[in-house]
XYZ file of C-alpha atoms in Angstrom:
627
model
C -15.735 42.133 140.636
C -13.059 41.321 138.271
C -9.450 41.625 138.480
C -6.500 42.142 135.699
C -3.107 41.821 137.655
C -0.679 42.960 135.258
C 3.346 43.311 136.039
C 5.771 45.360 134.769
C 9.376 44.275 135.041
C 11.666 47.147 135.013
C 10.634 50.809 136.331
C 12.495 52.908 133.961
C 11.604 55.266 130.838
C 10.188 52.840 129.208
C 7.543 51.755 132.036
C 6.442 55.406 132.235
C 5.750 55.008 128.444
C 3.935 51.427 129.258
C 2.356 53.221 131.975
C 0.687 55.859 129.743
C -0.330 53.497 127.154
C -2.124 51.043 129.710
C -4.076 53.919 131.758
C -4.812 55.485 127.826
C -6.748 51.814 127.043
C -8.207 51.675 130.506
C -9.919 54.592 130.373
C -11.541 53.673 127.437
C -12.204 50.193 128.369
C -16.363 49.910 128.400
C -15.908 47.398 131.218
C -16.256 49.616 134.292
C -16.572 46.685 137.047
C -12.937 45.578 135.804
C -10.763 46.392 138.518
C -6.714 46.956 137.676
C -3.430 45.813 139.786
C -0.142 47.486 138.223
C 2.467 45.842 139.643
C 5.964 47.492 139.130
C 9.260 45.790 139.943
C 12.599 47.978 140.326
C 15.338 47.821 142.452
C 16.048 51.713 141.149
C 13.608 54.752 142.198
C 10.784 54.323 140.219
C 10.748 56.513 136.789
C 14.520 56.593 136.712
C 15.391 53.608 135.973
C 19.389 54.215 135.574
C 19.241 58.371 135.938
C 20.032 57.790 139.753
C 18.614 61.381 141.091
C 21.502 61.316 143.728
C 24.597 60.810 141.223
C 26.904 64.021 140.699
C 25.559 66.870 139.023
C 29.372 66.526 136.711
C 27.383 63.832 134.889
C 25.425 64.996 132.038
C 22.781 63.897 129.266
C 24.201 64.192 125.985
C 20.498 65.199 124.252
C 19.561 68.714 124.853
C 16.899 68.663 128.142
C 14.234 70.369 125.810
C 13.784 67.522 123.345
C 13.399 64.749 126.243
C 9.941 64.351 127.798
C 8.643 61.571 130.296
C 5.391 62.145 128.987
C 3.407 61.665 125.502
C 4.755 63.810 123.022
C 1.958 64.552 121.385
C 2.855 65.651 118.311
C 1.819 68.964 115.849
C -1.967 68.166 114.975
C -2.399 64.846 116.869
C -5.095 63.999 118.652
C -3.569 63.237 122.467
C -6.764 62.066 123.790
C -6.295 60.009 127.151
C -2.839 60.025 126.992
C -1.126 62.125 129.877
C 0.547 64.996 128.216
C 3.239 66.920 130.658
C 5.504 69.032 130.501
C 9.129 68.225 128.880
C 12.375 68.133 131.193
C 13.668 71.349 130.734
C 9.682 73.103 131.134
C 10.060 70.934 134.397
C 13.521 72.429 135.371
C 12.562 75.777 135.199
C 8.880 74.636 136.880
C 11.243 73.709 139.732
C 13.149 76.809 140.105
C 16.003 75.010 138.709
C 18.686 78.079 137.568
C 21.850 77.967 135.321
C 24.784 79.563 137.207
C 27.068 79.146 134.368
C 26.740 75.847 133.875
C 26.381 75.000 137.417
C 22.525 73.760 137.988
C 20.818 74.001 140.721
C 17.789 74.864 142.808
C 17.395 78.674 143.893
C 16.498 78.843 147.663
C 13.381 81.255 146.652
C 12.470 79.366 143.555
C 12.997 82.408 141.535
C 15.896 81.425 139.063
C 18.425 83.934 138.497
C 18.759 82.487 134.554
C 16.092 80.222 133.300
C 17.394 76.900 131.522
C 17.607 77.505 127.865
C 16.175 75.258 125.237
C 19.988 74.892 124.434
C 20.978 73.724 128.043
C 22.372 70.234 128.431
C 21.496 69.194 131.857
C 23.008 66.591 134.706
C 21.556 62.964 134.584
C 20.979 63.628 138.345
C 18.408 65.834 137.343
C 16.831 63.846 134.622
C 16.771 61.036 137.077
C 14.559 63.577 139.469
C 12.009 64.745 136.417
C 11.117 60.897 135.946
C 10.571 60.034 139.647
C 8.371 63.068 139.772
C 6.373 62.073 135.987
C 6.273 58.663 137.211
C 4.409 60.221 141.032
C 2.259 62.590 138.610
C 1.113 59.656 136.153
C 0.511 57.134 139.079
C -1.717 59.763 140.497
C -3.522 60.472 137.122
C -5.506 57.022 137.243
C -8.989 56.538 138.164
C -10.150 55.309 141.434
C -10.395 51.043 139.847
C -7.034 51.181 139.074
C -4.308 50.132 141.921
C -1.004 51.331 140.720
C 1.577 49.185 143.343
C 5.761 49.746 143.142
C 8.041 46.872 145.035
C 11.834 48.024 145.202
C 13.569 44.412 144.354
C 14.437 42.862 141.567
C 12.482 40.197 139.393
C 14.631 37.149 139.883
C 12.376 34.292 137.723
C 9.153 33.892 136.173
C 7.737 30.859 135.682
C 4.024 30.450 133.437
C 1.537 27.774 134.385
C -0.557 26.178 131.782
C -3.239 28.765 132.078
C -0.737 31.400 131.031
C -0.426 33.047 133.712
C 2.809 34.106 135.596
C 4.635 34.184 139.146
C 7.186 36.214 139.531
C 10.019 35.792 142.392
C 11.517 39.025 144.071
C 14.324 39.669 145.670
C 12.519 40.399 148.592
C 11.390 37.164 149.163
C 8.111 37.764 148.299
C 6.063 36.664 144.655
C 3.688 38.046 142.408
C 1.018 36.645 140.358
C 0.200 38.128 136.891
C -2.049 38.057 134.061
C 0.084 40.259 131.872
C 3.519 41.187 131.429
C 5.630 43.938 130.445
C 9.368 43.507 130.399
C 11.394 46.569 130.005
C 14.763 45.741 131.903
C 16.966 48.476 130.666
C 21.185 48.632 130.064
C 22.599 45.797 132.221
C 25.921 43.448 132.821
C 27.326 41.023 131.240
C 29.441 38.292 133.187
C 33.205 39.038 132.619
C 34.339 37.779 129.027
C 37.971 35.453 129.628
C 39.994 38.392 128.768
C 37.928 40.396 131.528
C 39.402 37.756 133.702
C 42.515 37.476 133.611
C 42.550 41.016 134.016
C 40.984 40.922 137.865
C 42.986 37.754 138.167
C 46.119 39.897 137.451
C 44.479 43.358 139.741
C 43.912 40.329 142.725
C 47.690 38.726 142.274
C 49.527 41.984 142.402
C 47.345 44.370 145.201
C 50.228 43.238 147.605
C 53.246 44.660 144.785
C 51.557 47.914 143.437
C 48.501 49.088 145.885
C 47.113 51.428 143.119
C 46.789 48.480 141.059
C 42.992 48.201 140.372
C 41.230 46.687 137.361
C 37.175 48.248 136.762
C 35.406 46.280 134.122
C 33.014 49.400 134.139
C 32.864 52.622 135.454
C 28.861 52.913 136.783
C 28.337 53.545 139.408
C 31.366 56.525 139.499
C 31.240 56.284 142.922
C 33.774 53.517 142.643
C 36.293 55.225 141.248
C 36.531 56.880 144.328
C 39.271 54.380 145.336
C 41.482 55.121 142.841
C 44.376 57.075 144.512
C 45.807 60.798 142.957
C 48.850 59.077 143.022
C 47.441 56.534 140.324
C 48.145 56.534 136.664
C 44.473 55.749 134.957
C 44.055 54.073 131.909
C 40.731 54.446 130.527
C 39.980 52.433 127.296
C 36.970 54.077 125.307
C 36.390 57.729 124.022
C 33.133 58.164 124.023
C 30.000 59.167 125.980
C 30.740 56.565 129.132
C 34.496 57.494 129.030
C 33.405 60.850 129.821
C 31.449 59.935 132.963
C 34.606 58.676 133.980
C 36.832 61.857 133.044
C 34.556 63.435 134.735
C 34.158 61.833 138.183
C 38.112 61.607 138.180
C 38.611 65.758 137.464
C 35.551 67.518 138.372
C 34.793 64.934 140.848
C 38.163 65.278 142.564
C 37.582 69.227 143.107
C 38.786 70.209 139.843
C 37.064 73.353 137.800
C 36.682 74.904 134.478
C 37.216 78.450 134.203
C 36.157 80.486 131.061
C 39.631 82.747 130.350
C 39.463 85.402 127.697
C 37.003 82.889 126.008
C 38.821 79.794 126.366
C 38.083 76.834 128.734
C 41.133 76.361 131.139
C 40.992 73.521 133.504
C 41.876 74.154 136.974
C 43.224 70.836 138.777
C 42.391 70.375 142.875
C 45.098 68.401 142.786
C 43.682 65.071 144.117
C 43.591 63.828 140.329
C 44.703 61.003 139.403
C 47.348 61.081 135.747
C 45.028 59.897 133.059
C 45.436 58.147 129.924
C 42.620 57.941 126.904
C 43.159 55.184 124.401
C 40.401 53.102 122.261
C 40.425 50.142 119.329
C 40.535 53.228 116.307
C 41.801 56.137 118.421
C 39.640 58.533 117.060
C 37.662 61.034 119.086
C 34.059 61.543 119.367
C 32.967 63.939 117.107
C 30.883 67.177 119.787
C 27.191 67.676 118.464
C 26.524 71.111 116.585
C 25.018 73.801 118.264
C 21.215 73.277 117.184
C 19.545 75.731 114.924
C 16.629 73.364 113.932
C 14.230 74.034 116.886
C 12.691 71.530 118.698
C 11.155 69.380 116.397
C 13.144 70.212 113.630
C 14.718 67.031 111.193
C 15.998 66.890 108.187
C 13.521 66.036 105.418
C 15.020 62.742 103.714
C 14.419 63.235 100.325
C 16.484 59.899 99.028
C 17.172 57.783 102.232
C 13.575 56.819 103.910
C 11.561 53.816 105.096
C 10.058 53.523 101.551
C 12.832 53.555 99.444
C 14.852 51.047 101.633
C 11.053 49.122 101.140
C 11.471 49.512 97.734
C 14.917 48.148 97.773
C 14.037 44.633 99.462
C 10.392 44.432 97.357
C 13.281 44.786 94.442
C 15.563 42.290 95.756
C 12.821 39.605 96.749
C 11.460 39.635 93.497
C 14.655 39.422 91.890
C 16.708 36.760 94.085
C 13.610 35.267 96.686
C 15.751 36.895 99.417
C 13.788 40.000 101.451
C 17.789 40.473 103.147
C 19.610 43.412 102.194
C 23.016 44.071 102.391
C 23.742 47.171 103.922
C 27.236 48.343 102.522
C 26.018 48.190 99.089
C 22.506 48.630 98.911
C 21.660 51.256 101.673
C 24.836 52.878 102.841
C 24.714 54.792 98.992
C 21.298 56.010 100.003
C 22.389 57.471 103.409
C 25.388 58.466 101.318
C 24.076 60.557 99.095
C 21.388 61.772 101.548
C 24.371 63.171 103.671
C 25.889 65.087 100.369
C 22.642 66.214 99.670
C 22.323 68.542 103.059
C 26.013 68.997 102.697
C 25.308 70.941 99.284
C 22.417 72.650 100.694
C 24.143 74.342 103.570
C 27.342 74.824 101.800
C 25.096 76.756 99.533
C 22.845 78.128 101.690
C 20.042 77.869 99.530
C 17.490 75.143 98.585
C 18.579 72.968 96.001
C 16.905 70.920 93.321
C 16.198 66.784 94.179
C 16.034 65.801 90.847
C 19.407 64.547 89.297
C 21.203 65.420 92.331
C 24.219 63.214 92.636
C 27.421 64.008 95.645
C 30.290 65.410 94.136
C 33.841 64.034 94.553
C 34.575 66.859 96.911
C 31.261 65.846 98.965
C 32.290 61.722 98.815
C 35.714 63.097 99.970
C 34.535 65.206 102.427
C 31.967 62.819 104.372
C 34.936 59.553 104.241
C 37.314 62.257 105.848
C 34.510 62.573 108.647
C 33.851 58.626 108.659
C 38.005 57.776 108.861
C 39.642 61.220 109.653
C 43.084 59.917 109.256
C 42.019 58.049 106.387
C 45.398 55.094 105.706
C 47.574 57.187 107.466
C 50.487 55.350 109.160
C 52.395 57.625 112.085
C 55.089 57.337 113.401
C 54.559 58.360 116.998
C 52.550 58.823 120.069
C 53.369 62.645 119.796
C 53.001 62.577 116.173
C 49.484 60.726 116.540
C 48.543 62.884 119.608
C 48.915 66.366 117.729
C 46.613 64.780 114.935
C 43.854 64.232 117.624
C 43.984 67.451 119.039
C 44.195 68.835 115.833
C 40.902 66.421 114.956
C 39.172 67.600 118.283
C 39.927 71.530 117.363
C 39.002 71.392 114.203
C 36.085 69.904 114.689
C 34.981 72.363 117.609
C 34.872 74.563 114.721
C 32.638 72.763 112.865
C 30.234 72.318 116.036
C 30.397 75.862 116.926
C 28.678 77.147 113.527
C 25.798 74.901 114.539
C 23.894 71.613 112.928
C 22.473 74.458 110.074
C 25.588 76.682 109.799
C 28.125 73.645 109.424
C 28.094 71.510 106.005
C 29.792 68.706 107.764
C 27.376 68.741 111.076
C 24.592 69.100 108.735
C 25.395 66.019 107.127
C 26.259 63.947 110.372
C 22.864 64.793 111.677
C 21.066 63.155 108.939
C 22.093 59.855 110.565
C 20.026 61.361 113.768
C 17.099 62.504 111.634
C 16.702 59.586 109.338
C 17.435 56.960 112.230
C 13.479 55.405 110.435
C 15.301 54.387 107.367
C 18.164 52.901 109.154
C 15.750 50.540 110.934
C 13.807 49.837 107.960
C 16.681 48.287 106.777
C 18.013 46.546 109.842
C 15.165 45.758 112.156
C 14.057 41.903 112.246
C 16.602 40.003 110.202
C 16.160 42.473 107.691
C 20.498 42.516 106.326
C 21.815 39.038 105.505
C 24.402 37.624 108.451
C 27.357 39.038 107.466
C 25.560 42.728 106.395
C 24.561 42.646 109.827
C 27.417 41.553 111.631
C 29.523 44.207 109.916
C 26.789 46.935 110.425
C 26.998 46.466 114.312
C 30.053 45.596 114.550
C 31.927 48.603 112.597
C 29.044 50.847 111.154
C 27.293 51.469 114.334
C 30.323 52.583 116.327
C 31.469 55.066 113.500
C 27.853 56.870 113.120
C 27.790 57.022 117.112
C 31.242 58.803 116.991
C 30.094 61.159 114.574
C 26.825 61.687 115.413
C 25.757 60.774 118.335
C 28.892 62.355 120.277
C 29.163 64.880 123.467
C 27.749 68.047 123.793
C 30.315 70.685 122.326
C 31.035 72.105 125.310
C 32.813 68.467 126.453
C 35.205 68.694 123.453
C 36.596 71.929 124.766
C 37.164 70.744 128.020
C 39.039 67.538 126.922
C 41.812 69.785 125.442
C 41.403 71.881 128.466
C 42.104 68.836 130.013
C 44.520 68.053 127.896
C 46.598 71.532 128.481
C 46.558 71.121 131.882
C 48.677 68.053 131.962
C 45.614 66.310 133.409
C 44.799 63.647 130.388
C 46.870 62.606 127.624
C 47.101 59.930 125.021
C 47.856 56.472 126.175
C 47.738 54.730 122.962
C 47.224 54.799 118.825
C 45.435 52.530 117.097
C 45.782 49.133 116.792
C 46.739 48.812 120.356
C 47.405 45.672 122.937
C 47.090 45.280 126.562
C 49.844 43.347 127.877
C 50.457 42.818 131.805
C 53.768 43.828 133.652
C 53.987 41.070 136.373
C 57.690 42.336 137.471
C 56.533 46.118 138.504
C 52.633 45.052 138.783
C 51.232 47.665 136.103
C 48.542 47.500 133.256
C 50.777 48.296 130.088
C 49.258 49.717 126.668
C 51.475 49.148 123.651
C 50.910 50.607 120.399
C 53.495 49.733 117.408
C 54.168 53.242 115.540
C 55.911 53.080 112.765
C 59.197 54.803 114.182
C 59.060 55.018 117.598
C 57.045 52.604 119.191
C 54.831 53.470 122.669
C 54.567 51.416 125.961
C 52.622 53.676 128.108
C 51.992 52.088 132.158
C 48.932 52.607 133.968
C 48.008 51.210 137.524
C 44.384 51.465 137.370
C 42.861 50.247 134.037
C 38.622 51.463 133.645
C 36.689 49.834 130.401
C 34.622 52.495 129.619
C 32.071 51.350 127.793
C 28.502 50.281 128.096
C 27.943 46.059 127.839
C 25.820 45.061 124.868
C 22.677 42.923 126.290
C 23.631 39.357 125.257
C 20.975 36.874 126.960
C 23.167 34.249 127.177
C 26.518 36.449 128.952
C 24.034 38.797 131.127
C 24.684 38.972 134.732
C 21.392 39.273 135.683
C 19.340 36.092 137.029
C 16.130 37.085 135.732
C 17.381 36.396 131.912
C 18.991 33.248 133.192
C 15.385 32.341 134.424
C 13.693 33.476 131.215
C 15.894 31.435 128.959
C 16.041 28.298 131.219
C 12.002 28.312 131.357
C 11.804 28.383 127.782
C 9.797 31.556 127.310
C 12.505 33.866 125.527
C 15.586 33.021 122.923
C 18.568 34.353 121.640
C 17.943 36.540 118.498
C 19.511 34.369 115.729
C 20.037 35.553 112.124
C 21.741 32.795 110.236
C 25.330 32.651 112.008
C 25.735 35.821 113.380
C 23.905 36.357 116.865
C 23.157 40.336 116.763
C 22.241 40.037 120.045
C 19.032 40.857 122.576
C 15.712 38.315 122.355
C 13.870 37.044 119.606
C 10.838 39.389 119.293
C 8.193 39.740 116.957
C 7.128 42.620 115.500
C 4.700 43.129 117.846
C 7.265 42.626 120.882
C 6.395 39.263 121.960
C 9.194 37.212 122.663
C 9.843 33.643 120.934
C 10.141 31.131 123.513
C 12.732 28.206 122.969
C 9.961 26.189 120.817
C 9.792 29.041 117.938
C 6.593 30.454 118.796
C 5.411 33.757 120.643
C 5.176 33.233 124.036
C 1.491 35.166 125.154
C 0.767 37.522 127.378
C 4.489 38.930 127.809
C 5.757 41.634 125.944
C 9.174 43.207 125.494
C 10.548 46.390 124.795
C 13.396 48.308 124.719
C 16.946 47.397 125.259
C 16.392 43.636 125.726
C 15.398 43.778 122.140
C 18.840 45.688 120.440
C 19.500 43.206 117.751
C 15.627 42.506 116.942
C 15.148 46.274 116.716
C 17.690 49.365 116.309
C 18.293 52.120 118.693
C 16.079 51.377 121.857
C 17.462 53.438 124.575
C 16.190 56.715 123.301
C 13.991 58.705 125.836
C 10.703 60.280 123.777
C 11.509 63.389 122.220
C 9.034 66.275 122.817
C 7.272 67.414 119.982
C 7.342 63.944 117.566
C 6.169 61.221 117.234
C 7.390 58.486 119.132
C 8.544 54.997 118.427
C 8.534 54.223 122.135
C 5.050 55.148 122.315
C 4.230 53.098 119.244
C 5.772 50.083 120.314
C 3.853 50.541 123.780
C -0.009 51.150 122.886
C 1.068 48.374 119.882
C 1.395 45.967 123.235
C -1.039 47.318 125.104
C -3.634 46.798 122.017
C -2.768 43.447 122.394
C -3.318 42.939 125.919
C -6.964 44.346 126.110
C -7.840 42.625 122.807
C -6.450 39.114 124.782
C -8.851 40.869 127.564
C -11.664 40.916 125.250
C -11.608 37.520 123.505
C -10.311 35.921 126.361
C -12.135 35.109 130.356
C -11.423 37.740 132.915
C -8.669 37.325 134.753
C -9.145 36.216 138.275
C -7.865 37.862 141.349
C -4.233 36.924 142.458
C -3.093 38.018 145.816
C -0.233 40.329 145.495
C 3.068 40.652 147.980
C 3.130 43.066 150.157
C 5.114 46.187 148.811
C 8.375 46.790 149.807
C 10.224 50.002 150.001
């Protein structure tokens, strides 16, 4: 009998998508004698990839549980045939007995919940992290009897290919694996510390005899080491967003510290064991909180002037005119989401469908989505305090604008066309598609203003940061246009902003970058991508001279080796390929069609037509698994 031995490299989301693809070809491969070895290779519990199942439940998912599903989506009037529906993670949560005791989840002891997880519940990671172990036990179990489905806790260190293009791949363990087929799906990882990075432990290592709060944490994951930071400790956390939260978090909530719903306002009640801290970022602006949703499940706004074919016709346009297929974003597609984003403005404003023909954005709508792209617009302040009311004020009213909901608000309506026409955005970006300097400036200052106002916290974070903020807990450290300078006579971190008037120097002892690393192949911390590159069989994306970062992929996901061509039988997806691609990391969302899932059974195709055309693949003894 013949055997395929196929690995997949990373045990994550994206491997249960892989997963589903391959057993959806197998069972409709018309070679019944072929026997099937799925190796899997992750360090992490298998399914969870980062969503440890054991972190605190004070860490949450900032996409509503009911539009995240481990499974195939399997969208209105599609045919799911062989692919292993399920159910999506909040049907799971309330499967499990898990109850909402206002905002507190857990399991009830007799599995009947006291309140059932709404479709509007935001749930902990921990828990997500627990629904994709258990879809990743349900679809290992779901194969037939010729397939051997086979997980090894360690880490892929190298691969090497011999000239019959097959692989061996070395564990952690100690132990090897031989493959006909691989599937690389790696996830978020590290890079090694940038120069700045450190002389900032350099500076934490000279002065822990001076100041023994002084600590320096390049990142905050996993929260558990912030445990060492002492209540006594002033914090400086540089970054506002999603990751800064996990550290707000784990430093309030983790300490002991609880919210309390007073006469309808959050009010945060400190334990006491937190430590002072300090917020401050490159623009100083805060994350914009999601709007309650109104659309339903699947709901999306229907582009009507920014989509995949008009950004098509666009670069048809361009090639024709100039024999260059790259776009530059600023001017050629940013007026398209533009005026897409004034379009749904009108509409809800109005409350009333509106006519597509002729429409053009009004001053007033122009002047309403910059103030939501640069809220303080060229203003120059004068002060922390003056700066610091003009936050809060930013974070209040835009609570306000959350609260009526991603229908009810103009604005949120508007921001969430960025979410619902995130196809048009990668029509335009994906594979070298901007010229250099398009796409350096679209990564580099684009992407981080449509994730602040669009891809923000759940609403109900915003009101706790000025709970937090009331309570004396966090505060301001900095405006923008900030520097971190080092205080080598009292041994502190020191963030300096120059206001106009009255210029800030606010100290911290413990200073946390909050924020997660891009993947840049030739910075990443993790020996496997030092092995890839130094074998040949991946590269650096390139476009022009701007490195976007991630590997050099082709459409179909195979990576270029170091000579410029695909390298076969390896495919790779996800994360490893922001820069290549736009916005990996999603989970699938219930209901729609998925671009995970595409990019899968689009590798998967390839494998089993290699299968066809090609000799069976002979057995290879695998390792013995590891736990």
């Amino acid at each position: 009998m013949d055997q395929v031995n196929i690995c997949l490299i990373g045990g994550g989301p994206r491997a249960l998508v892989t997963l589903n693809a391959l057993r959806r070809h197998i069972l409709e491969f018309d070679n019944p004698d072929v026997q099937f070895v799925i190796a899997i290779v992750d360090p992490n519990t298998h399914g969870s990839g980062c969503h440890d199942p054991n972190q605190p439940y004070h860490l949450y998912t900032n996409t509503l549980a009911s539009q995240l599903t481990a499974f195939y989506p399997a969208p209105a009037g599609e045919e799911a045939t062989n692919w292993l529906t399920g159910p999506s993670f909040t049907e799971w949560a309330r499967m499990t007995g898990i109850e909402n005791m206002s905002g507190q989840f857990d399991q009830s002891l007799d599995g009947t919940p006291l309140k059932l997880v709404s479709e509007l519940d935001y749930l902990p990671r921990s828990l997500l992290g627990q629904y994709l172990a258990w879809a990743f036990r349900r679809l290992r179990a779901s194969f037939p009897d010729r397939v051997t489905v086979r997980p090894y806790h360690a880490m892929a260190l190298e691969v090497e290919q011999d000239g019959d293009a097959r692989f061996t791949v070395q564990l952690s363990n100690g132990g090897s694996l031989t493959a006909d087929y691989l599937f690389v799906s790696t996830g978020h990882s590290t890079n090694q510390p940038s120069p700045f990075a450190q002389v900032l432990q350099s500076f934490a290592e000279a002065g822990a005899s001076h100041n023994p709060d002084l600590l320096f944490l390049p990142q905050c994951y996993p929260t558990t080491r912030l445990e060492r930071i002492s209540p006594d400790a002033r914090v400086a956390i540089q970054g506002l967003g999603l990751t800064a939260w996990d550290a707000i978090a784990e430093l309030t909530e983790g300490r002991g510290g609880r919210y309390d719903n007073h006469g309808g306002k959050v009010v945060y009640r400190p334990s006491g064991s937190e430590p002072s801290i300090a917020l401050f970022s490159r623009k100083g602006l805060p994350f914009a909180a999601r709007g309650i949703n109104q659309k339903g499940l699947t709901g999306r706004h229907q582009a009507r002037f920014f989509t995949p074919q008009a950004v098509e016709a666009i670069r048809a346009e361009k090639l024709a005119r100039t024999g260059n297929r790259q776009l530059d974003f600023e001017t050629e597609i940013l007026p398209l989401l533009l005026r897409e984003m004034a379009f749904a403005y009108r509409q809800t404003r109005l409350g009333r469908p509106i006519e597509t023909r002729g429409f053009a954005p009004t001053a007033e709508e122009m002047a309403a989505l910059q103030r939501e792209f640069e809220p303080f617009g060229e203003h120059v302040f004068g002060s922390l305090d003056e700066f610091r009311n003009a936050f809060l004020h930013r974070v209040r009213a835009d609570l306000a604008e959350a609260e009526k909901g991603n229908l009810g608000s103009p604005i949120k309506s508007a921001t969430d066309v960025i979410r619902d026409c995130r196809a048009a955005i990668c029509a335009a970006v994906e594979y070298r598609g901007l010229t250099p300097d398009s796409e350096r400036w679209f990564r580099q200052e684009l992407v981080p203003t449509m994730n602040r106002i669009s891809f923000g916290p759940p609403l109900f974070r915003n009101h706790q940061l000025l709970a937090l903020f009331h309570a004396g807990v966090v505060d301001l450290a900095a405006g923008p246009a900030n520097k971190v300078k080092l205080d080598k006579t009292h041994w502190r971190y020191v963030i300096e902003t120059d206001f106009a008037r009255t210029p800030s120097r606010v100290e911290a002892d413990v200073l946390i970058i909050a924020r997660l690393d891009p993947f840049v192949p030739e910075a990443d911390a993790n020996p496997l991508t030092a092995a890839l590159l130094q074998n040949g069989l991946v590269r650096p994306l390139q476009n022009g001279s701007f490195r976007p970062g991630g590997y050099d992929v082709t459409p179909d996901f195979q990576p270029v080796g170091r000579d410029g061509s695909p390298t076969r039988n390896i495919w790779i997806m996800g994360y490893p390929t922001e820069g290549a691609t736009f916005y990996t990391h999603a989970i699938p969302r219930a209901g729609l069609a998925s671009p995970q899932y595409a990019a899968a059974n689009t590798c998967v195709s390839q494998m089993f037509a290699d299968l066809a055309a090609y000799r069976p693949a002979r057995p290879a003894p695998l390792v013995q698994m590891t736990t």
